[in-house]
XYZ file of C-alpha atoms in Angstrom:
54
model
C 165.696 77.398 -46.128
C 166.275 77.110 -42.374
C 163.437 79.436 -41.610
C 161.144 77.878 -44.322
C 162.018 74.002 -42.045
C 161.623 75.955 -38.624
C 158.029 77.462 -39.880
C 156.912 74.031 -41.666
C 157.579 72.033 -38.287
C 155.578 74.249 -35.846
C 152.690 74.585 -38.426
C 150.632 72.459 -36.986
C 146.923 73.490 -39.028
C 147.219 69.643 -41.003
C 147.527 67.886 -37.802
C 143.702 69.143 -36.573
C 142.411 68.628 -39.880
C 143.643 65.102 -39.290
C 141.861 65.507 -35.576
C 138.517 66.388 -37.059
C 138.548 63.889 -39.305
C 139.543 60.691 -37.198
C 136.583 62.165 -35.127
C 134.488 62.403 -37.786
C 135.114 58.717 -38.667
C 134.646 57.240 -34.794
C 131.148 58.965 -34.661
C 130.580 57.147 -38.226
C 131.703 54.245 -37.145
C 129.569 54.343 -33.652
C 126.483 55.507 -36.202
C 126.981 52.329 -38.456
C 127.038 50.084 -35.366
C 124.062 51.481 -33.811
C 121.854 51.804 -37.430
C 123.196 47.878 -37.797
C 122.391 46.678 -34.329
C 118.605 48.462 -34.588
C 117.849 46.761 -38.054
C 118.831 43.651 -36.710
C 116.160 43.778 -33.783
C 113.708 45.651 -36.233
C 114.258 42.509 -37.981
C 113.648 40.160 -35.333
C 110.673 41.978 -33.914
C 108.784 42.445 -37.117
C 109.490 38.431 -37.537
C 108.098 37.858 -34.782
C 105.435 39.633 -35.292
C 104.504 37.888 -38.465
C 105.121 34.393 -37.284
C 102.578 35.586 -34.631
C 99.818 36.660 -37.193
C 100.165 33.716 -39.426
């Protein structure tokens, strides 16, 4: 049982799958901002561009 405890607390293969996917969710989190913050000035531009037409 010792050896089983000594094995299970150096393993350390779940702590980078927990790495990879924190980093996974800051670059979807940084892709959501930026795809959020470009619709919103799509948004404005295209209105202005309308208001401009009309």
């Amino acid at each position: 049982m010792t050896k089983f405890l000594t094995r299970f607390a150096k393993d350390e293969s779940g702590a980078t799958a927990i790495e990879y996917g924190l980093i996974a969710a800051g670059i979807a989190v940084v892709i959501i901002g930026a795809v959020r913050l470009a619709g919103r000035n799509l948004n404005t531009t295209w209105g202005n561009v309308a208001r401009n037409l009309i």
